[in-house]
Tab-separated table of C-alpha atoms (C1' of nucleotides) in Angstrom:
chain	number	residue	atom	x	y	z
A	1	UNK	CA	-35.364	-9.630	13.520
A	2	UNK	CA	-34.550	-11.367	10.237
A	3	UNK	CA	-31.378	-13.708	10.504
A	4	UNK	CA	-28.792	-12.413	8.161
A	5	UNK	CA	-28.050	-15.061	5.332
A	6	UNK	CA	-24.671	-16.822	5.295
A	7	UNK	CA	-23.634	-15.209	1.783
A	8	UNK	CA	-23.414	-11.763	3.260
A	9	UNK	CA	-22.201	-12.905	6.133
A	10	UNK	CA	-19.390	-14.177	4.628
A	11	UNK	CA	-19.163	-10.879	3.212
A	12	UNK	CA	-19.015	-8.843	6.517
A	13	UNK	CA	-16.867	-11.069	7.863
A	14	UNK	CA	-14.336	-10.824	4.844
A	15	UNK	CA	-14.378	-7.320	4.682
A	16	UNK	CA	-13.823	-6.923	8.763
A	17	UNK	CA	-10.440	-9.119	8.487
A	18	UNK	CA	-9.200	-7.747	4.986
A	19	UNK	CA	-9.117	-4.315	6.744
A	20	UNK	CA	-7.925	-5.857	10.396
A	21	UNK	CA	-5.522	-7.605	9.207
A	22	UNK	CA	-4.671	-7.592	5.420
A	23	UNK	CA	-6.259	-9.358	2.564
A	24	UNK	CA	-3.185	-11.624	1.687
A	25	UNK	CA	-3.341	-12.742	5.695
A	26	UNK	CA	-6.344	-13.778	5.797
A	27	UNK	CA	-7.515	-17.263	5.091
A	28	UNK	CA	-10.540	-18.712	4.118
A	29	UNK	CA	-10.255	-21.199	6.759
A	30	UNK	CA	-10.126	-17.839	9.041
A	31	UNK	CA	-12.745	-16.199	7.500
A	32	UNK	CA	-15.112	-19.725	8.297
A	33	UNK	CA	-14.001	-19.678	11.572
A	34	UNK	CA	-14.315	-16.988	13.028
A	35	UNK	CA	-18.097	-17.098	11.983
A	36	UNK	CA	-18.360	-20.531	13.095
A	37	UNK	CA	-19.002	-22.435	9.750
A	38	UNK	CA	-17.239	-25.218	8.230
A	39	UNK	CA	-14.861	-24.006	5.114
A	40	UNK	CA	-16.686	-26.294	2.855
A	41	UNK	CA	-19.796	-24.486	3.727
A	42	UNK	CA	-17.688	-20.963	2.397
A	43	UNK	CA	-16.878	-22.552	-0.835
A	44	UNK	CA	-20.472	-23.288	-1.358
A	45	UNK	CA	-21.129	-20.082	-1.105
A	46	UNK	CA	-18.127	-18.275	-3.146
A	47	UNK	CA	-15.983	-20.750	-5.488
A	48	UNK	CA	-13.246	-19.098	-4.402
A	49	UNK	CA	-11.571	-16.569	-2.251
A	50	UNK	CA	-10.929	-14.667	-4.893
A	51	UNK	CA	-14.934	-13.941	-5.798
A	52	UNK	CA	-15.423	-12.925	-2.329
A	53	UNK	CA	-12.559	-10.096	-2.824
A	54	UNK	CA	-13.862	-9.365	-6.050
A	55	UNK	CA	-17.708	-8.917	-4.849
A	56	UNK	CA	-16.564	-6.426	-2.586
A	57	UNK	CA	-15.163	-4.674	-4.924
A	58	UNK	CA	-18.257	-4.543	-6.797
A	59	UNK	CA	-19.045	-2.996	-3.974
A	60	UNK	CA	-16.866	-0.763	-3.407
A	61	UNK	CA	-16.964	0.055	-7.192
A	62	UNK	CA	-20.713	0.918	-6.887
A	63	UNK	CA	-20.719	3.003	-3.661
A	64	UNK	CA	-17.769	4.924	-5.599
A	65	UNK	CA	-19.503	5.672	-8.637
A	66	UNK	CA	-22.453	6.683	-7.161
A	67	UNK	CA	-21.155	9.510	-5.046
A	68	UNK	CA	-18.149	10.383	-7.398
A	69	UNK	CA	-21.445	11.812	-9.946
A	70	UNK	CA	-21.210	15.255	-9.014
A	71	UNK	CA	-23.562	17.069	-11.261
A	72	UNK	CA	-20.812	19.648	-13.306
A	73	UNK	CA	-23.052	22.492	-13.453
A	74	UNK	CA	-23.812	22.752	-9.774
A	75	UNK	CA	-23.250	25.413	-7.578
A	76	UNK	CA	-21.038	23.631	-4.749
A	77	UNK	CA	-21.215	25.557	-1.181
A	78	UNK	CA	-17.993	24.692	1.138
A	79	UNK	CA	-20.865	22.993	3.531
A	80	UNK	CA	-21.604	20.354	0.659
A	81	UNK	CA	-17.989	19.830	-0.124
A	82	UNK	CA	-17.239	18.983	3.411
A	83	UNK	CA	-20.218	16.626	3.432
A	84	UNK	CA	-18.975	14.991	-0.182
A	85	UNK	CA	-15.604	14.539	1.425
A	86	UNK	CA	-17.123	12.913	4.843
A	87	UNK	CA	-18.506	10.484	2.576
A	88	UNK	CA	-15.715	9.576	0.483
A	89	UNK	CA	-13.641	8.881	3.591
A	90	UNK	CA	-16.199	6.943	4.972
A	91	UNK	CA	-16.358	4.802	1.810
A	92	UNK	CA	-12.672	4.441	1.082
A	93	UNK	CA	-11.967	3.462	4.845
A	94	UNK	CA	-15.025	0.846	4.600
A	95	UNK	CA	-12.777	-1.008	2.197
A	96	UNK	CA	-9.064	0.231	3.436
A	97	UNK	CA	-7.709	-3.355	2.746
A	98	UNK	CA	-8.096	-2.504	-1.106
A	99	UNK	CA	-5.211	0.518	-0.624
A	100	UNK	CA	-3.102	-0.907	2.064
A	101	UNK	CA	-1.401	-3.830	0.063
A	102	UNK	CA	-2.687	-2.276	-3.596
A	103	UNK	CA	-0.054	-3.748	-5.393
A	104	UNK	CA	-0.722	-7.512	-4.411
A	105	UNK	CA	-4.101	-7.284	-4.655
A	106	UNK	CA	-4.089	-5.916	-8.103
A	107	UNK	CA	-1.205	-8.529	-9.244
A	108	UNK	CA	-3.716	-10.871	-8.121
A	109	UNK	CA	-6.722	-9.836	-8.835
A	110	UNK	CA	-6.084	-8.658	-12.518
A	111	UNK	CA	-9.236	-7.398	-13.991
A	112	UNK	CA	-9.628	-4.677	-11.192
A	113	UNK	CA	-6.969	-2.875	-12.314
A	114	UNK	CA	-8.924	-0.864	-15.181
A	115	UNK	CA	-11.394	-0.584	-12.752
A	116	UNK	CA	-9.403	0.578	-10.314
A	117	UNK	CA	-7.787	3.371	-12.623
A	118	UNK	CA	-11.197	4.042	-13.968
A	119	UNK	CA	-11.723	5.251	-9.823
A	120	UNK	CA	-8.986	7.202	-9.552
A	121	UNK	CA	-9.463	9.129	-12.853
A	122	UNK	CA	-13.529	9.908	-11.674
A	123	UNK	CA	-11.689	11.085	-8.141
A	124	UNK	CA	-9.141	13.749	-9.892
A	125	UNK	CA	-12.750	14.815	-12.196
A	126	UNK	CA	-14.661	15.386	-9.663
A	127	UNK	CA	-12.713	17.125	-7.619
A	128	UNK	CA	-11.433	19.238	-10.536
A	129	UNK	CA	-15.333	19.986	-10.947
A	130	UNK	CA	-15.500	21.252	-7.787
A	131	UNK	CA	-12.743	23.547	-7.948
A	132	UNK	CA	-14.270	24.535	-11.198
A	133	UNK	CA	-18.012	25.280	-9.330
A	134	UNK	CA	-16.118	27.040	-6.169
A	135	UNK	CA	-13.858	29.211	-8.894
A	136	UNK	CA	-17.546	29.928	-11.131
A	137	UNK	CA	-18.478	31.178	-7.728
A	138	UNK	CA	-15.820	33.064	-6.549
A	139	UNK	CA	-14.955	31.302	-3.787
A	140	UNK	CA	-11.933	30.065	-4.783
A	141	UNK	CA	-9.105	31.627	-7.096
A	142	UNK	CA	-6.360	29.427	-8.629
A	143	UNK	CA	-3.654	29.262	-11.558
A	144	UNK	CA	-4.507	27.156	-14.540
A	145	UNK	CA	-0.521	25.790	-13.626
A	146	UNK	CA	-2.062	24.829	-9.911
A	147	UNK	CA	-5.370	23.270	-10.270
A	148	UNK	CA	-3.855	20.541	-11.609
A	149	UNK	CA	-1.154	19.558	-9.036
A	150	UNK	CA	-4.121	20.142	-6.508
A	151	UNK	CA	-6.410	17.934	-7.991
A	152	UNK	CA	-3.593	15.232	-8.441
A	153	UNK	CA	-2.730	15.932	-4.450
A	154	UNK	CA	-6.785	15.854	-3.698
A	155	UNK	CA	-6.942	12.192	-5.162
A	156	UNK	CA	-3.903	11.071	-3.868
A	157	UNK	CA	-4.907	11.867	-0.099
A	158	UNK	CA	-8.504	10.615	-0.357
A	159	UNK	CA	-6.835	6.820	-1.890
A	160	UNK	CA	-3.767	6.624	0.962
A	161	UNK	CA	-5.290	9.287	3.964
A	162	UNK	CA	-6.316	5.819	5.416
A	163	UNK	CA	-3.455	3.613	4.769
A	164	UNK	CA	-1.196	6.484	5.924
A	165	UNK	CA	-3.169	7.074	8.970
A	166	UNK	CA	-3.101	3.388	10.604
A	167	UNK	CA	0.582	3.695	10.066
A	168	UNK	CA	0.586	5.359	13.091
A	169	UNK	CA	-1.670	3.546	14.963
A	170	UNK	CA	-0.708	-0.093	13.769
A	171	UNK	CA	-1.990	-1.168	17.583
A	172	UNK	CA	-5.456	-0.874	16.850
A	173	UNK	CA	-6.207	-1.553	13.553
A	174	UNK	CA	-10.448	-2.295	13.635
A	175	UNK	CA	-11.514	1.201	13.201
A	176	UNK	CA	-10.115	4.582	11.605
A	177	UNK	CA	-11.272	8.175	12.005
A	178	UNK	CA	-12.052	9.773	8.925
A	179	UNK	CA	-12.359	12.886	10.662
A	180	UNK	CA	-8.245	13.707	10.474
A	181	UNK	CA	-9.005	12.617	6.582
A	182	UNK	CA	-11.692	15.835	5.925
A	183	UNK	CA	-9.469	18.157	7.919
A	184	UNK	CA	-6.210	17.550	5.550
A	185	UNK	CA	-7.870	17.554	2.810
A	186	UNK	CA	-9.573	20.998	3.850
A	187	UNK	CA	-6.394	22.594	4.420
A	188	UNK	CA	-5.173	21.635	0.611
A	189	UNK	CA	-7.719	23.813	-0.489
A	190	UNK	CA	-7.820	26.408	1.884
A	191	UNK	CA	-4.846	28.336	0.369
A	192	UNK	CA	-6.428	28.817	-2.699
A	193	UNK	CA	-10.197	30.180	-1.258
A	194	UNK	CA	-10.909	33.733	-1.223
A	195	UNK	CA	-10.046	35.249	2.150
A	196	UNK	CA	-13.890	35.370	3.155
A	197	UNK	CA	-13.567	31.948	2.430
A	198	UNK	CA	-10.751	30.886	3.775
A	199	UNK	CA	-11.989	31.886	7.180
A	200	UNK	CA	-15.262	29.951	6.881
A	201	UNK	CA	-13.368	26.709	5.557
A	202	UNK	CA	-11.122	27.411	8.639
A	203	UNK	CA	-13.697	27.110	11.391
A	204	UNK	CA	-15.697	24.395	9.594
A	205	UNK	CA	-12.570	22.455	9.467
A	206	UNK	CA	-11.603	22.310	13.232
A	207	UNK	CA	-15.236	20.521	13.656
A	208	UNK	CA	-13.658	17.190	11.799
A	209	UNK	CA	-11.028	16.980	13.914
B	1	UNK	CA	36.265	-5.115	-13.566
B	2	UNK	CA	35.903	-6.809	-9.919
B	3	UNK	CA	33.090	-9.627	-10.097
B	4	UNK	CA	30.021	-9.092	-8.008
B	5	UNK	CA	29.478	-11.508	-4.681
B	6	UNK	CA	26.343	-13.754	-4.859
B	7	UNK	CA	25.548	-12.643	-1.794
B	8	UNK	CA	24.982	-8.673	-3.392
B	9	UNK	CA	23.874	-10.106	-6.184
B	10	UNK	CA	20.845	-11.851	-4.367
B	11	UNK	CA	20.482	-8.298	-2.564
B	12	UNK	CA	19.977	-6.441	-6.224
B	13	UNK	CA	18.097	-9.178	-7.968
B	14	UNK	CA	15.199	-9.241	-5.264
B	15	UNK	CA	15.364	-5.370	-4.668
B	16	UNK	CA	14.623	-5.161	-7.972
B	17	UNK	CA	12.311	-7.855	-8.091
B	18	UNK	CA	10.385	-6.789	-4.779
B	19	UNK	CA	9.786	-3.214	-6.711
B	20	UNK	CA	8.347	-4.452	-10.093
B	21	UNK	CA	6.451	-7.157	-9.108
B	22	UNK	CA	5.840	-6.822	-5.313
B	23	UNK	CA	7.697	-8.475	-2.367
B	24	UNK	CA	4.532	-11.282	-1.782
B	25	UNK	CA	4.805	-12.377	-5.178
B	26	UNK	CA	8.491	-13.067	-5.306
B	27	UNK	CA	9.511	-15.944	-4.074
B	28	UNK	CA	12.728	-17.356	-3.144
B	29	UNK	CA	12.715	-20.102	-6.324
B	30	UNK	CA	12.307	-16.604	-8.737
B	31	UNK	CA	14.935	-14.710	-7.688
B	32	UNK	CA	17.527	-17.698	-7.661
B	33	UNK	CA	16.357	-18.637	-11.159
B	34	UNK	CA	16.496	-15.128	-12.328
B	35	UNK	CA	20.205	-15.292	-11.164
B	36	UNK	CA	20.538	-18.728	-12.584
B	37	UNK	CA	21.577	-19.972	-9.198
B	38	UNK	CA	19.947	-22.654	-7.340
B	39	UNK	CA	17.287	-21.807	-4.393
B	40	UNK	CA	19.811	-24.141	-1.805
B	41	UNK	CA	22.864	-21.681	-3.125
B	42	UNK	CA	20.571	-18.615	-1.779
B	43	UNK	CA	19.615	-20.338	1.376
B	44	UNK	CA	23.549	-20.569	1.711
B	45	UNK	CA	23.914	-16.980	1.631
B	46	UNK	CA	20.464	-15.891	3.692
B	47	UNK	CA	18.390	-17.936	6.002
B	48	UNK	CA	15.259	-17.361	4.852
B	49	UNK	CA	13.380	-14.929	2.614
B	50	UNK	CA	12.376	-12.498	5.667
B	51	UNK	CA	16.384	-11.824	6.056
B	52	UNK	CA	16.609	-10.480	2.532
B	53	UNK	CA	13.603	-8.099	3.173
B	54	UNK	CA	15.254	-7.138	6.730
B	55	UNK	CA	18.878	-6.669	4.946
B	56	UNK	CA	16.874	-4.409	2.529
B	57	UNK	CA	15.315	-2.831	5.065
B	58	UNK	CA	18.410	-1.796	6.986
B	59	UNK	CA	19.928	-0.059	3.906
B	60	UNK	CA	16.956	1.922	3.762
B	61	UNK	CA	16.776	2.740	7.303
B	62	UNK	CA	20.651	3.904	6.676
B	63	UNK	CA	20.101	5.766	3.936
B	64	UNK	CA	16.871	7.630	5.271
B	65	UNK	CA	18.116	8.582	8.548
B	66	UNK	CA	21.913	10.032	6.972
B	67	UNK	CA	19.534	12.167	4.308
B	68	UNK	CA	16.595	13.009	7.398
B	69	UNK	CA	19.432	14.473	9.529
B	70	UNK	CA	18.797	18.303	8.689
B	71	UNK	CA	20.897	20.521	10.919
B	72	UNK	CA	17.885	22.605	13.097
B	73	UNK	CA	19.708	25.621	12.886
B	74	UNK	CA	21.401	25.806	9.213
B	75	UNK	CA	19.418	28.673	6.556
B	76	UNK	CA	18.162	26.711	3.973
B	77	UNK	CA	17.587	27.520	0.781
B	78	UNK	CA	14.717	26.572	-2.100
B	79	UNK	CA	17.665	25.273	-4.251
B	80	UNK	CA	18.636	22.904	-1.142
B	81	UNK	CA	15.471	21.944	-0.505
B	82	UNK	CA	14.558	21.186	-3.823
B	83	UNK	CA	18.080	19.036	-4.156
B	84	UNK	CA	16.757	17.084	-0.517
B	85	UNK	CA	13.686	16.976	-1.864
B	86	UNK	CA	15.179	15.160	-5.313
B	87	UNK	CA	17.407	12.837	-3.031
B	88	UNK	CA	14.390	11.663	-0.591
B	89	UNK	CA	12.350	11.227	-3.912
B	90	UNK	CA	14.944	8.573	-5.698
B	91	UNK	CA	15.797	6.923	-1.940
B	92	UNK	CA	11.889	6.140	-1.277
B	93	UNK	CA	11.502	4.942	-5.083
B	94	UNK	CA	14.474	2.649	-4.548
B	95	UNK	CA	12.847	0.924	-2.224
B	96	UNK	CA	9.361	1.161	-3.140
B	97	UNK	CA	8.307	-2.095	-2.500
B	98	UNK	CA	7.941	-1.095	1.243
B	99	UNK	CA	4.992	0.918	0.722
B	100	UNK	CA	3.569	-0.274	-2.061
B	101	UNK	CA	2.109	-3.915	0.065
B	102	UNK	CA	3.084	-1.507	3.620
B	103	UNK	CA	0.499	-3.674	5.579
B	104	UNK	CA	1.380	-6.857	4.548
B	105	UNK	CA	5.000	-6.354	4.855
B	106	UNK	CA	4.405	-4.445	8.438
B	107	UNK	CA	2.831	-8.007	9.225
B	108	UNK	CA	5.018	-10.321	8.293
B	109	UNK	CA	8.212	-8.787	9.691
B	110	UNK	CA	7.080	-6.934	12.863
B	111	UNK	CA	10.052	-5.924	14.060
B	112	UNK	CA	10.025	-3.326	11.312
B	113	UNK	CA	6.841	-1.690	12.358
B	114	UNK	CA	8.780	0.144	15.409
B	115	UNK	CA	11.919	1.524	13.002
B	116	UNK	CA	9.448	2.087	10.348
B	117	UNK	CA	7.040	4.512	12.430
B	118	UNK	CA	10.493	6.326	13.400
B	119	UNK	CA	11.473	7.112	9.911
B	120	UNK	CA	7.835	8.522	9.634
B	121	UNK	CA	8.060	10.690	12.405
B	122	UNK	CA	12.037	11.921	11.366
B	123	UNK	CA	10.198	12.907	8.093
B	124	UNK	CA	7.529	14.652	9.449
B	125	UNK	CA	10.195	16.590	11.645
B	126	UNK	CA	12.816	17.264	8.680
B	127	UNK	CA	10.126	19.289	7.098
B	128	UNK	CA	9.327	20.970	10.145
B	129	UNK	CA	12.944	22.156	10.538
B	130	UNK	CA	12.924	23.389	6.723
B	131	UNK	CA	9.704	25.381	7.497
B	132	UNK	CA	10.693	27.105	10.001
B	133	UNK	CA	14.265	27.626	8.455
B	134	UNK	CA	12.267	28.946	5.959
B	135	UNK	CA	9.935	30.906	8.577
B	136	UNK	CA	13.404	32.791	9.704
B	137	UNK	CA	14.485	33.851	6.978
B	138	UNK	CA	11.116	35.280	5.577
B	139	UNK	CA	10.773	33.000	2.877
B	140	UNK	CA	7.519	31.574	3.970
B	141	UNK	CA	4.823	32.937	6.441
B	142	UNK	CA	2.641	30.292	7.533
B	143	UNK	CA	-0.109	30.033	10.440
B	144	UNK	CA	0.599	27.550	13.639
B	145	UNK	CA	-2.727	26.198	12.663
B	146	UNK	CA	-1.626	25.278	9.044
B	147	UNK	CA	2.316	24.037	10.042
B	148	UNK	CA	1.259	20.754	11.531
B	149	UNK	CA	-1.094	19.657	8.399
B	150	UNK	CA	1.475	21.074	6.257
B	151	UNK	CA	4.030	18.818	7.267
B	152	UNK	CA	2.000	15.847	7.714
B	153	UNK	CA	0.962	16.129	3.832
B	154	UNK	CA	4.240	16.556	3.183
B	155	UNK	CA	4.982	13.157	4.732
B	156	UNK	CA	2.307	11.489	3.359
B	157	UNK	CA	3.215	12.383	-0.311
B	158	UNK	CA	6.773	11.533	0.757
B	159	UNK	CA	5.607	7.920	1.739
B	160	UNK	CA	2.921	7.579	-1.124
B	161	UNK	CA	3.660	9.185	-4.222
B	162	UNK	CA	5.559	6.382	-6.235
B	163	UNK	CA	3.086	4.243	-5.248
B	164	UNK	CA	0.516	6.195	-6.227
B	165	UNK	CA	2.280	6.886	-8.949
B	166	UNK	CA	2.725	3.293	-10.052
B	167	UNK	CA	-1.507	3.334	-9.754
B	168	UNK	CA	-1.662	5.466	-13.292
B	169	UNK	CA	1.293	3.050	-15.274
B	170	UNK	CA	0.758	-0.247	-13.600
B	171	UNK	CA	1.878	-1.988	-17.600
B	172	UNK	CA	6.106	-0.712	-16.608
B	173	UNK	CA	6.749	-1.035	-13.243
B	174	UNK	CA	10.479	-1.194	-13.353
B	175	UNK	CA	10.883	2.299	-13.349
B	176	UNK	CA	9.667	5.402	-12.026
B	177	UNK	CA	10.243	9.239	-12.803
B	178	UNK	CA	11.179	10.829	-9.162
B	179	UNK	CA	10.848	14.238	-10.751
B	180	UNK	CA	6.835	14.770	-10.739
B	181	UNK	CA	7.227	13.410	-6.985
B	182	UNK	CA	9.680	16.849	-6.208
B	183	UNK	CA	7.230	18.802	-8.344
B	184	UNK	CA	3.808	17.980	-6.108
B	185	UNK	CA	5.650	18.640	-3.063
B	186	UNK	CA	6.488	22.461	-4.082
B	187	UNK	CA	3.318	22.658	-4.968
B	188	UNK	CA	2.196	21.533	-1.455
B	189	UNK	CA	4.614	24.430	0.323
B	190	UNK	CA	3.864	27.032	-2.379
B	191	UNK	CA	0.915	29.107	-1.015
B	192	UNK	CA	3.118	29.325	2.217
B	193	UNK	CA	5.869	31.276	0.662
B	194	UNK	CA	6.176	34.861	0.304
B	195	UNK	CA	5.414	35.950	-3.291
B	196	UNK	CA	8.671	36.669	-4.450
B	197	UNK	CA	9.863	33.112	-3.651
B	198	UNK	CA	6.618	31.537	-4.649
B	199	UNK	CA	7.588	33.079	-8.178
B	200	UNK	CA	11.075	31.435	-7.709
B	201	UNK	CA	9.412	28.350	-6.430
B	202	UNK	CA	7.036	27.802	-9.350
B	203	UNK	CA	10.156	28.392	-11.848
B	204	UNK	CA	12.115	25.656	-10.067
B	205	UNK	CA	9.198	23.392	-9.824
B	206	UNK	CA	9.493	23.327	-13.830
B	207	UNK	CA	12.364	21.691	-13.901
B	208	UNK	CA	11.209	18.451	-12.283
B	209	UNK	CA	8.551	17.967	-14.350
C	1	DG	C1'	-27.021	-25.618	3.171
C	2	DT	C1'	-23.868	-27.548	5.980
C	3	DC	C1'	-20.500	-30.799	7.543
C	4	DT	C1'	-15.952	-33.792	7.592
C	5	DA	C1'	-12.326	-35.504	5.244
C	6	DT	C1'	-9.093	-35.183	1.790
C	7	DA	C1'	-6.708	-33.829	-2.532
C	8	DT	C1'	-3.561	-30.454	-4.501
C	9	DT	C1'	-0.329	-27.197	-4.840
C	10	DA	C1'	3.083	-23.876	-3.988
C	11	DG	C1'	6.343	-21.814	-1.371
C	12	DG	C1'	9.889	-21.781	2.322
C	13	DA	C1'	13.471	-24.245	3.929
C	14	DT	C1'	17.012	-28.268	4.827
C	15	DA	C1'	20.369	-32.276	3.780
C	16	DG	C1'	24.084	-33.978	1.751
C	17	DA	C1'	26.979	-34.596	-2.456
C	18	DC	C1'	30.390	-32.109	-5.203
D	1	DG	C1'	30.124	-21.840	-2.638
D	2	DT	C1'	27.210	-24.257	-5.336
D	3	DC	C1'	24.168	-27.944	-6.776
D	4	DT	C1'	20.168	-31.485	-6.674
D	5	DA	C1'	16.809	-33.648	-4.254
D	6	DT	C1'	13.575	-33.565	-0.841
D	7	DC	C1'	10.874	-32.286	3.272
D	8	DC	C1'	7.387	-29.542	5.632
D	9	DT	C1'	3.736	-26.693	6.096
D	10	DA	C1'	-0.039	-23.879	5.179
D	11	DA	C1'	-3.491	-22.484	2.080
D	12	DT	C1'	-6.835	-23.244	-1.703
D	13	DA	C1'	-10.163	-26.024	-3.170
D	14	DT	C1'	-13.077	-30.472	-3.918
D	15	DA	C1'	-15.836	-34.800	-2.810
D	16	DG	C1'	-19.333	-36.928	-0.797
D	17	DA	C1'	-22.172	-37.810	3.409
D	18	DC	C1'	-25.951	-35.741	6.148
DNA sequence: GTCTATATTAGGATAGAC
DNA sequence: GTCTATCCTAATATAGAC
């Protein structure tokens, strides 16, 4: 029962109103507020309210990395896939504020923007590795003219599934399903699998919904 | 060679504005000095900031709904859906700004939120009614399981592609190339088409490109 | 480490002359 | 219709006591 030290607080705090409510809406005088501290005692902590957005995309950054290394020689089952995309969804939708008001935060935050592209190119690879694994394997069977749009489609729903998704649920804006995430971005693929496969993918699917 | 009202002009300046630099970062003192006018002249002409953004808003909302109306029981073709598909491409890019900071505008002018989650859902149900145009005529065979995701991808690209787009060439952000847009979206209904048309499909989809 | 009080802008908006 | 000058407010950030 260790007390949790006011730096990461200020963290957890920041991160839960960025994605309730929008980065650009939320003050730091909010942020020390609703966690009971004075806002001197936040700028103690982080000179500035940019640092805190920019530690959490360290974050973010790391957590990204680290599952975006899939090995490129591996043989990828459709079980592991689904489990690689649970996680991905789970990650992006930890830190949803970054892709609901992109533009502004990049224009603001300047030096994430080559890290930011830097994400987004590792995304397309890796899922372009998998593709390449599932086709080694048979599973899958696609045009050199197709794997590209895919892969471009892949990375596009895994950055703005979330985003998208609280469009339609702008009510209740604390917690997102990534569920509805894995399932679309099952069915991209599922045209291109093997019938065999295509089946299996089908059923394994309807459990994310 | 009929002179332009201020009152358009302040309409065109901060459309433009609001796309290539993002509608939180404009403000009101930019886009009169980019006119060389004076912020009180532009405070003649709008109340306050949010009216622009609302005035902008209700062109969009025009021009959406007039382009969303598809008649449910026409035959359409690939050609016409590739020419709505062009037109829904260059009308979202025109007003780009709405979904590039969606959140953050969503906040700050709520009344939005309710007309905005309509034009989602006429979206959603234009390509419906295309689909199963297309179903009737025997140009595409898809599953009742695969329609609904279908569509809703179809959306979601719809929404998110320019600003997604705008992600990979964040340096020129005054204009952007509609074309690939048209191209991802074939590729999304592609597998659904009978193989003759898919072959007809994939030749169109060239074009854009 | 934490607080209170305050400085500093910047942006939205108004008043009143021309 | 347009301008200049100015007000108001909210948000970031700092200073100095405890």
């Amino acid at each position: 029962m260790k007390k949790i030290k006011t730096r990461d607080r200020i963290l957890q705090t920041s991160l839960a109103l960025f994605n309730s409510v929008g980065e650009p809406n939320v003050t730091t005088l909010l942020i020390s507020d609703e966690m009971d501290i004075s806002p001197g005692n936040l700028y103690y902590h982080f000179k500035s309210k940019g640092d805190i957005v920019e530690e959490l995309f360290d974050q973010y950054e790391h957590e990204m990395l680290d599952l975006l290394s899939v090995p490129n020689d591996a043989d990828i089952t459709l079980d592991q896939q689904g489990f690689f995309l649970h996680l991905l969804f789970e990650t992006v939708a930890r830190y949803r504020f970054l892709y609901q008001d992109l533009v502004n935060v990049l224009s603001r935050y300047q030096p994430l923007q080559v890290r930011f592209k830097r994400i987004k190119r590792k995304k397309t690879f890796a899922f372009r590795t998998i593709c390449e694994s599932f086709q080694r394997q048979g599973i899958m069977e696609i045009g050199t003219k197709e794997l590209d749009p895919l892969c471009e489609q892949l990375t596009l729903t895994s950055c703005y599934w979330s985003a998208f998704d609280t469009l339609s649920h702008l009510e209740n804006r604390e917690t997102v399903d990534p569920g509805r995430g894995v399932y679309q971005m099952m069915h991209l693929v599922l045209p291109y699998l093997t019938p065999d496969f295509q089946e299996e993918a089908r059923l394994m699917s309807r459990d994310y919904l």
